[in-house]
PDB file of N, CA and C in Angstrom:
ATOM      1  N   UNK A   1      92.231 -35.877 165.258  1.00  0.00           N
ATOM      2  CA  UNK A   1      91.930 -36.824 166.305  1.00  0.00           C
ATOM      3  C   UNK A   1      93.219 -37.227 166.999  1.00  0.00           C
ATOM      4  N   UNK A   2      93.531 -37.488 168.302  1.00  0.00           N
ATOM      5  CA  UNK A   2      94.230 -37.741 169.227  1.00  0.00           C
ATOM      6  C   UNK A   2      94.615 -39.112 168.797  1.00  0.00           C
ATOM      7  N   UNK A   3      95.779 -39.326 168.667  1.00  0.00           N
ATOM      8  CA  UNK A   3      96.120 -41.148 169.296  1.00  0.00           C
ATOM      9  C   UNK A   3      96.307 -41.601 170.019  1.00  0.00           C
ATOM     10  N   UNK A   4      95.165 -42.504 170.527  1.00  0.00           N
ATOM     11  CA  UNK A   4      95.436 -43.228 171.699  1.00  0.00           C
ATOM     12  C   UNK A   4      96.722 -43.657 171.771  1.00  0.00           C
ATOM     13  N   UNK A   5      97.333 -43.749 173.233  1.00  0.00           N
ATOM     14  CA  UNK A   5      98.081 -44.024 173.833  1.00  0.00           C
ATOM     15  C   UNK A   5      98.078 -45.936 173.681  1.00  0.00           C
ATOM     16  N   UNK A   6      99.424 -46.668 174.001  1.00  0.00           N
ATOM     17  CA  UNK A   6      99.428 -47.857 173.552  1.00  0.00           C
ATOM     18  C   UNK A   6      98.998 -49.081 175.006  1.00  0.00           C
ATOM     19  N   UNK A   7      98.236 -49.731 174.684  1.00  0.00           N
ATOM     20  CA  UNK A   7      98.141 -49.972 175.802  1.00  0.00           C
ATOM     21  C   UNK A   7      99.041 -51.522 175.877  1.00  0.00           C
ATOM     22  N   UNK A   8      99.834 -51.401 177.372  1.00  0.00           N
ATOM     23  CA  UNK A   8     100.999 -52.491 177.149  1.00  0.00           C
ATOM     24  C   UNK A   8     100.669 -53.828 177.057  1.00  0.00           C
ATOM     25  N   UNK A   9      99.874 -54.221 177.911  1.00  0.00           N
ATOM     26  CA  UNK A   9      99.582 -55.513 178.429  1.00  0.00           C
ATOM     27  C   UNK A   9      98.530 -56.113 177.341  1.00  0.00           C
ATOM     28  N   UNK A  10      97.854 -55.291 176.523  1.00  0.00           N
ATOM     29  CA  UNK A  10      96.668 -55.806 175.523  1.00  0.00           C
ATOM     30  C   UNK A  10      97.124 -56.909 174.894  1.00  0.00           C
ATOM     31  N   UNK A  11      98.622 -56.983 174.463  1.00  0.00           N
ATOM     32  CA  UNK A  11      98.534 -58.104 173.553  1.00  0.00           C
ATOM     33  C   UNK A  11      98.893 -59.528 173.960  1.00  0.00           C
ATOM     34  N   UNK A  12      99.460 -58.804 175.884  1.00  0.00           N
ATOM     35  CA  UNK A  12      99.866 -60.612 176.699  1.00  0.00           C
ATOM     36  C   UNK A  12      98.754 -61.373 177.051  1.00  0.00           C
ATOM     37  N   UNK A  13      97.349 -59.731 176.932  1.00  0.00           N
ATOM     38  CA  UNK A  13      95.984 -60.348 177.485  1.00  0.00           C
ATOM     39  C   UNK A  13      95.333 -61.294 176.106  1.00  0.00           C
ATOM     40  N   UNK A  14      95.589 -60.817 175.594  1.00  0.00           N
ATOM     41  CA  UNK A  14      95.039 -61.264 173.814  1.00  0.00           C
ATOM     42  C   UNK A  14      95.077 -62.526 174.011  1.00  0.00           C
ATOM     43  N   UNK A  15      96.716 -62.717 173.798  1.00  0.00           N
ATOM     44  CA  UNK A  15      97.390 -63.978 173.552  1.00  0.00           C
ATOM     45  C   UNK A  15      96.767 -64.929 174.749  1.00  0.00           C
ATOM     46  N   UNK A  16      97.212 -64.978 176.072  1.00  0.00           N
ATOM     47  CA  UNK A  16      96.389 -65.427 177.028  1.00  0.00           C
ATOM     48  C   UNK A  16      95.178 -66.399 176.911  1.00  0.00           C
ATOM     49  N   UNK A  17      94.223 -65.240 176.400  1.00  0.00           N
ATOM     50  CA  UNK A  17      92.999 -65.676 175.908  1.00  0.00           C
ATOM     51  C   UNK A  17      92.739 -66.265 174.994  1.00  0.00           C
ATOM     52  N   UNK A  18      92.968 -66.335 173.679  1.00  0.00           N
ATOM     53  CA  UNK A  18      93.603 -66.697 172.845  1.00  0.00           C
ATOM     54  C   UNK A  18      93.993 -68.002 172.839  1.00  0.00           C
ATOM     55  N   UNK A  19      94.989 -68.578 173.637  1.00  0.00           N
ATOM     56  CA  UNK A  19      95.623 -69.667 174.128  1.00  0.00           C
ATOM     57  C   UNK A  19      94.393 -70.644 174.579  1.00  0.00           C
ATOM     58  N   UNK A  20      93.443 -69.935 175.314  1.00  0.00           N
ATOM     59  CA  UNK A  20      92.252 -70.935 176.324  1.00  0.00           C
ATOM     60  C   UNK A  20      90.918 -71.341 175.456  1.00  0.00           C
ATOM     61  N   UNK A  21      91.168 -70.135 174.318  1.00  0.00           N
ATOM     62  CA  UNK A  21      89.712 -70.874 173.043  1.00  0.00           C
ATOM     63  C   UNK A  21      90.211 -71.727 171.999  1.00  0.00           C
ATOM     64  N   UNK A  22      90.638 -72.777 171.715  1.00  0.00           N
ATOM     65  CA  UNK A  22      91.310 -73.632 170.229  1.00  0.00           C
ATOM     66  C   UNK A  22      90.167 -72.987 169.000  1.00  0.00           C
ATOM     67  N   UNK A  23      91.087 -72.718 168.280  1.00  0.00           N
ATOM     68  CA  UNK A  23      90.348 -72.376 166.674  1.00  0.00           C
ATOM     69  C   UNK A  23      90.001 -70.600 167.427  1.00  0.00           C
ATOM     70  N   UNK A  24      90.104 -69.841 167.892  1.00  0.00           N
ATOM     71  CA  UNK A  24      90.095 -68.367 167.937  1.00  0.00           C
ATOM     72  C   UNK A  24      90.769 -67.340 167.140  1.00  0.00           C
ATOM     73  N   UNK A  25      90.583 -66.364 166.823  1.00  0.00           N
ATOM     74  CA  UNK A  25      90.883 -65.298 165.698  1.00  0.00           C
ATOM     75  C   UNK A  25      91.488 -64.409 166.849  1.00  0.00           C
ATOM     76  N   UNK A  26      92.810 -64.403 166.642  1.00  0.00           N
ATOM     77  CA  UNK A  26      94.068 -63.009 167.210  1.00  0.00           C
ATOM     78  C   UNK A  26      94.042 -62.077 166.480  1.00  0.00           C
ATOM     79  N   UNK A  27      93.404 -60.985 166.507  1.00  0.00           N
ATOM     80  CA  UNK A  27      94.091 -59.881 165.712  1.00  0.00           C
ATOM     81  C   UNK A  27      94.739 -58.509 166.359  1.00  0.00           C
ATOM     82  N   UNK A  28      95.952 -58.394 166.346  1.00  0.00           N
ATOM     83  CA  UNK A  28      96.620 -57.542 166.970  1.00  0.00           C
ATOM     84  C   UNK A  28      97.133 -56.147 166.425  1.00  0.00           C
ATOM     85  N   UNK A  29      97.451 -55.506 167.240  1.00  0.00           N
ATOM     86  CA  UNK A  29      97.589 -53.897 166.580  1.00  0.00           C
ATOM     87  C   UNK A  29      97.187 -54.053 165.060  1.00  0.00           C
ATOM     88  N   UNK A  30      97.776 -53.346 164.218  1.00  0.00           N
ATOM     89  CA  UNK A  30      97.486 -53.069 162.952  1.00  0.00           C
ATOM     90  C   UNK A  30      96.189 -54.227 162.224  1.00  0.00           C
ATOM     91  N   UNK A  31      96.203 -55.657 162.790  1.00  0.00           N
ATOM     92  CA  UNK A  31      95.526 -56.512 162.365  1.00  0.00           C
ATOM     93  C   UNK A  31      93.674 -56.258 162.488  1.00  0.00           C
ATOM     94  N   UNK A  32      93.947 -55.548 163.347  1.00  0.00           N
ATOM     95  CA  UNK A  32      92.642 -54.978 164.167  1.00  0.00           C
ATOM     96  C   UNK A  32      91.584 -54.165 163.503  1.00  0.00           C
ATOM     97  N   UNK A  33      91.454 -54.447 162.659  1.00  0.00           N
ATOM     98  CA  UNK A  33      90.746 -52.998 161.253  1.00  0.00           C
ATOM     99  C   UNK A  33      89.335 -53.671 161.247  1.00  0.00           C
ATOM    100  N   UNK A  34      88.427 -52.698 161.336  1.00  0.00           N
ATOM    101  CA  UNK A  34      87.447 -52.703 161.234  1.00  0.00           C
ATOM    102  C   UNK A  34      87.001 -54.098 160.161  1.00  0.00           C
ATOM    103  N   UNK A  35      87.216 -53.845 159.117  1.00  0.00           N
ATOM    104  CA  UNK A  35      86.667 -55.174 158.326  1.00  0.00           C
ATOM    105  C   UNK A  35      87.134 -56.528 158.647  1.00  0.00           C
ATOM    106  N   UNK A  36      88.231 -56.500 159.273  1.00  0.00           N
ATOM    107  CA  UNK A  36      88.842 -57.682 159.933  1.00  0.00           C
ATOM    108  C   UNK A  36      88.226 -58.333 160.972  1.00  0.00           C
ATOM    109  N   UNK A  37      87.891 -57.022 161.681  1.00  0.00           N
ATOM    110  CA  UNK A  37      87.311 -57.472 163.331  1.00  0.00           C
ATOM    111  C   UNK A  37      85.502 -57.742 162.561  1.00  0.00           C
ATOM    112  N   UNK A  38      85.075 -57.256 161.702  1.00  0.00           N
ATOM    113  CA  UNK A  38      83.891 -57.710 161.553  1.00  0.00           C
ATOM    114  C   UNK A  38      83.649 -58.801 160.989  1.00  0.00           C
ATOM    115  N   UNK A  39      84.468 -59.294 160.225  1.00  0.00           N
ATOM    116  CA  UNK A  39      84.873 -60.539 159.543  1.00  0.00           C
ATOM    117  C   UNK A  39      85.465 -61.814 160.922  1.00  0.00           C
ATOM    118  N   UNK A  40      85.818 -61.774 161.587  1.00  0.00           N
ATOM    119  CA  UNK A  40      85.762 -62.719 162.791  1.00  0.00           C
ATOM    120  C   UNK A  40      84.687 -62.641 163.684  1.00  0.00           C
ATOM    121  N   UNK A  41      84.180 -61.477 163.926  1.00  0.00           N
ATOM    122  CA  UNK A  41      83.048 -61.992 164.838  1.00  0.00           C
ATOM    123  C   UNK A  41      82.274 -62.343 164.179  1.00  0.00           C
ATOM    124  N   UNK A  42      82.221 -62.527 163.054  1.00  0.00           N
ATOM    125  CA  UNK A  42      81.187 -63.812 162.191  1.00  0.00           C
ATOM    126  C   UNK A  42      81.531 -64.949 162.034  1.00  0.00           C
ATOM    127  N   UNK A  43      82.463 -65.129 162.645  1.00  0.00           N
ATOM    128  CA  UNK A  43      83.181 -67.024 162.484  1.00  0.00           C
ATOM    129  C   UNK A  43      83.029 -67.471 164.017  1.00  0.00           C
ATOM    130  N   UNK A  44      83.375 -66.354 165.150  1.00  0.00           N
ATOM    131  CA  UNK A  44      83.653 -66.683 166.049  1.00  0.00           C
ATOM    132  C   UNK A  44      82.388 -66.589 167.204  1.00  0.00           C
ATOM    133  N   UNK A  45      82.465 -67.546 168.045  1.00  0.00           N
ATOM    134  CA  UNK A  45      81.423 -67.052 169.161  1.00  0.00           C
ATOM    135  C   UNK A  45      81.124 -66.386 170.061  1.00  0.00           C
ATOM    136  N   UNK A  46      82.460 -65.963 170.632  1.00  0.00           N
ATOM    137  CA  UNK A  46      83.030 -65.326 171.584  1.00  0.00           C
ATOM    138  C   UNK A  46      83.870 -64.092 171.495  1.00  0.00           C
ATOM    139  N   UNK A  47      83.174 -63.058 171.938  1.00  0.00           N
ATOM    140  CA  UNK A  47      84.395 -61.624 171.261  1.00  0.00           C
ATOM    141  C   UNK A  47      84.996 -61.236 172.757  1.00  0.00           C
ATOM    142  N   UNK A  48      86.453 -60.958 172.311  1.00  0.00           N
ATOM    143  CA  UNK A  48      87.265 -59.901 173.942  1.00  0.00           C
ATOM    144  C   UNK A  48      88.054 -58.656 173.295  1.00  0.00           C
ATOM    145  N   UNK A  49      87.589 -57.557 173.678  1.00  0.00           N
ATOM    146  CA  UNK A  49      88.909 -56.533 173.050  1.00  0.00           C
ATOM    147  C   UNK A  49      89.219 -56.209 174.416  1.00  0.00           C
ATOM    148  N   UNK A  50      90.647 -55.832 174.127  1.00  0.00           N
ATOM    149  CA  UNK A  50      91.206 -55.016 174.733  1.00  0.00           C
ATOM    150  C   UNK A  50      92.111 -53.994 174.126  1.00  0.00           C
ATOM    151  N   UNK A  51      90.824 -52.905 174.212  1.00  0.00           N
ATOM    152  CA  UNK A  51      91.308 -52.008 172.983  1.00  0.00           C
ATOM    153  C   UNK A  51      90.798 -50.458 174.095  1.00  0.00           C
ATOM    154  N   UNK A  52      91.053 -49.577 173.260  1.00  0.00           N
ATOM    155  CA  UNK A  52      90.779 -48.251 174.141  1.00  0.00           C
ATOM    156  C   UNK A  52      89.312 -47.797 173.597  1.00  0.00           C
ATOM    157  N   UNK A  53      88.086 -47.168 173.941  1.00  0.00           N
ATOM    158  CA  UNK A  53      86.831 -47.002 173.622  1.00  0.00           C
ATOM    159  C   UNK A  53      86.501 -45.380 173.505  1.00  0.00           C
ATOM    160  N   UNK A  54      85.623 -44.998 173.567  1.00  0.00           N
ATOM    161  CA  UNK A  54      84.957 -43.799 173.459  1.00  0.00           C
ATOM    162  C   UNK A  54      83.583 -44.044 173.571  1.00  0.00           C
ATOM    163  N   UNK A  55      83.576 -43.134 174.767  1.00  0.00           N
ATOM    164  CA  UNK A  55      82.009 -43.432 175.997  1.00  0.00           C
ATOM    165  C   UNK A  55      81.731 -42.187 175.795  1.00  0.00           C
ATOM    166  N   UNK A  56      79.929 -42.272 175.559  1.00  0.00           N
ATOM    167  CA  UNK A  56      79.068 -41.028 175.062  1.00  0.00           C
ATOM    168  C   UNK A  56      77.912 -41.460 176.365  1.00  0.00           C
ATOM    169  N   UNK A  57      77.921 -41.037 177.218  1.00  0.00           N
ATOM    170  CA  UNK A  57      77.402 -40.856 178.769  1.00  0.00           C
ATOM    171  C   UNK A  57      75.666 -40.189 178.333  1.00  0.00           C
ATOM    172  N   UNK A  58      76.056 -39.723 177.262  1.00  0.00           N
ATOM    173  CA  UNK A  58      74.477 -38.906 176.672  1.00  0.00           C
ATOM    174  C   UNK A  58      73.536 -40.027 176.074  1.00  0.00           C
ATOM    175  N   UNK A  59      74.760 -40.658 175.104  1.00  0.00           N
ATOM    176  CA  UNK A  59      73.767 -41.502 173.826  1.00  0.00           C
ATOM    177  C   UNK A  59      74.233 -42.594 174.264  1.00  0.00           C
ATOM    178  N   UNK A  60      74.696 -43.653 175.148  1.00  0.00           N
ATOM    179  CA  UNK A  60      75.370 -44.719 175.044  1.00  0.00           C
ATOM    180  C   UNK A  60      75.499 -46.040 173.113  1.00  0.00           C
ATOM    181  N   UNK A  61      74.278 -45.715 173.016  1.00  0.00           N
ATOM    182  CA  UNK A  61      74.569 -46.397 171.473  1.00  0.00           C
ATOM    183  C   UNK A  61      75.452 -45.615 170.516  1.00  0.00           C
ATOM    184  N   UNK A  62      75.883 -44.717 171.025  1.00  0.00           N
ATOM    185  CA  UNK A  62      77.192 -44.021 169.870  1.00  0.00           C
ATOM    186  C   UNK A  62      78.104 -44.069 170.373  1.00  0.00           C
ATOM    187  N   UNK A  63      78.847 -44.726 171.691  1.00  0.00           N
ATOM    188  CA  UNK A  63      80.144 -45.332 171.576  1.00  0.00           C
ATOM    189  C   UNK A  63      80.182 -46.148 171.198  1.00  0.00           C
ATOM    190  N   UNK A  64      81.992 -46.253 171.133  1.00  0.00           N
ATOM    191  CA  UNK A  64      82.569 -47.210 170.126  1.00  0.00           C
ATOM    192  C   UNK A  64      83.951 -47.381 170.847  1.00  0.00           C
ATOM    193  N   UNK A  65      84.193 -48.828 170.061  1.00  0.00           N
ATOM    194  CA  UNK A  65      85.779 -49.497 170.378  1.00  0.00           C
ATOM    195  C   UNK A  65      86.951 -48.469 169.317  1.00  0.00           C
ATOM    196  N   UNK A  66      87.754 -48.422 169.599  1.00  0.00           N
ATOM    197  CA  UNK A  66      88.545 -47.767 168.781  1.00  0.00           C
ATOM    198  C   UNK A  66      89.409 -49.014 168.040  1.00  0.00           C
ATOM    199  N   UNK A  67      89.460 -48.910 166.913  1.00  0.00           N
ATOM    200  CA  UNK A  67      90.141 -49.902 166.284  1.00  0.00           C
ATOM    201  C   UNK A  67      90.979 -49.304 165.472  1.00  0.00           C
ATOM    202  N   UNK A  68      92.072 -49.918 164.816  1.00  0.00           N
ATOM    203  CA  UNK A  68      93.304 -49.658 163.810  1.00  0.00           C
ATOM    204  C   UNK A  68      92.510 -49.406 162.700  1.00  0.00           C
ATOM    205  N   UNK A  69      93.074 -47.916 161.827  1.00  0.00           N
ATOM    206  CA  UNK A  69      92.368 -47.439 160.625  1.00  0.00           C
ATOM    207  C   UNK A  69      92.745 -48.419 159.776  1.00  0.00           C
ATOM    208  N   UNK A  70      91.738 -48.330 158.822  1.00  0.00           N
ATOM    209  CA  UNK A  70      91.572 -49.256 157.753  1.00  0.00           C
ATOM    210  C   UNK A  70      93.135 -48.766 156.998  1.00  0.00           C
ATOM    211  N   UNK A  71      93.702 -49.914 155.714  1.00  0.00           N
ATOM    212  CA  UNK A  71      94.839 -50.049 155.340  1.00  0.00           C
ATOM    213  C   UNK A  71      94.505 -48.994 154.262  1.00  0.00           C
ATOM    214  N   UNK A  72      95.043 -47.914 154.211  1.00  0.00           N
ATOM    215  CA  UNK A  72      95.038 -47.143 152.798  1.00  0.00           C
ATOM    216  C   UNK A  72      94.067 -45.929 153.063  1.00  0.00           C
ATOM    217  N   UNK A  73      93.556 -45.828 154.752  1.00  0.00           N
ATOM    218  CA  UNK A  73      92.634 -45.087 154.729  1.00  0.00           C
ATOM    219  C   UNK A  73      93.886 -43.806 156.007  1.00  0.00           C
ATOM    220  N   UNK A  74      93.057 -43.281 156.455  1.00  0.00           N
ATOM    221  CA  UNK A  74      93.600 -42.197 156.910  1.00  0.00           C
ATOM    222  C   UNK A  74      94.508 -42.264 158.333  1.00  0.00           C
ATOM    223  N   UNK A  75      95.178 -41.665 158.837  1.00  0.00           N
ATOM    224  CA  UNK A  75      96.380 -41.965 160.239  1.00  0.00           C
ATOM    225  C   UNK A  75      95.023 -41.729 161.543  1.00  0.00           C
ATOM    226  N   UNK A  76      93.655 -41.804 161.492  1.00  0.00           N
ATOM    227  CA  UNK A  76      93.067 -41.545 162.736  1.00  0.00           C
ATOM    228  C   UNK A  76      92.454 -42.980 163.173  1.00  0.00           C
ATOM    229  N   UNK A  77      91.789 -43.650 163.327  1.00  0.00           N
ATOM    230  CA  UNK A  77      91.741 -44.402 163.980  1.00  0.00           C
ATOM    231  C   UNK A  77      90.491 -44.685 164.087  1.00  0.00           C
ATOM    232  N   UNK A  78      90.068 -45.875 163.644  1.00  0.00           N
ATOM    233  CA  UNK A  78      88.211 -46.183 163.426  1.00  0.00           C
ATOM    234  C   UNK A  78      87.655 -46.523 164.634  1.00  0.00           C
ATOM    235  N   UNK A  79      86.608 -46.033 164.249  1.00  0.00           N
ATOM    236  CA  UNK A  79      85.621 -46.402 165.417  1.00  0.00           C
ATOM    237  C   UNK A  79      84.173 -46.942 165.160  1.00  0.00           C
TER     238      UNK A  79
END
C-alpha cells in the first residue's frame, strides 16, 4: 500500500478547531489510530478529520478515512 502523502495544514486545521469546542479530543498524526479515533467519537459530539480518504464511486459504503496504523501493527495505514 502507498503512503499517503502528508498533508500540511491538517494539524493548524485540527488545532483551530479544536481551540472553538472546550473539552474536544485532538488526535494528531500517530495519535490517530483507529481505536483511538473510535474511542472519542464516543465521548464526543462532534467529529472533523482532516485526514486523506479512499472513495469507492461503485460501493460508496466501502470508503474509508485513512487513519495511522494501529501501534504494533503493520507500516500501511488503516482504514
Amino acid at each position: 500500500t502507498k503512503k499517503p502523502r502528508p498533508l500540511p495544514m491538517a494539524e493548524k486545521e485540527g488545532k483551530q478547531i479544536a481551540a472553538t469546542l472546550p473539552g474536544s479530543t485532538l488526535l494528531l498524526n500517530r495519535q490517530a489510530q483507529r481505536d483511538t479515533v473510535l474511542q472519542a467519537l464516543g465521548k464526543n459530539p462532534i467529529a472533523h478529520f482532516a485526514t486523506h480518504c479512499l472513495l469507492n464511486d461503485a460501493a460508496p459504503l466501502y470508503s474509508a478515512l485513512v487513519l495511522s496504523p494501529q501501534t504494533g501493527g503493520s507500516d500501511s495505514a488503516d482504514h
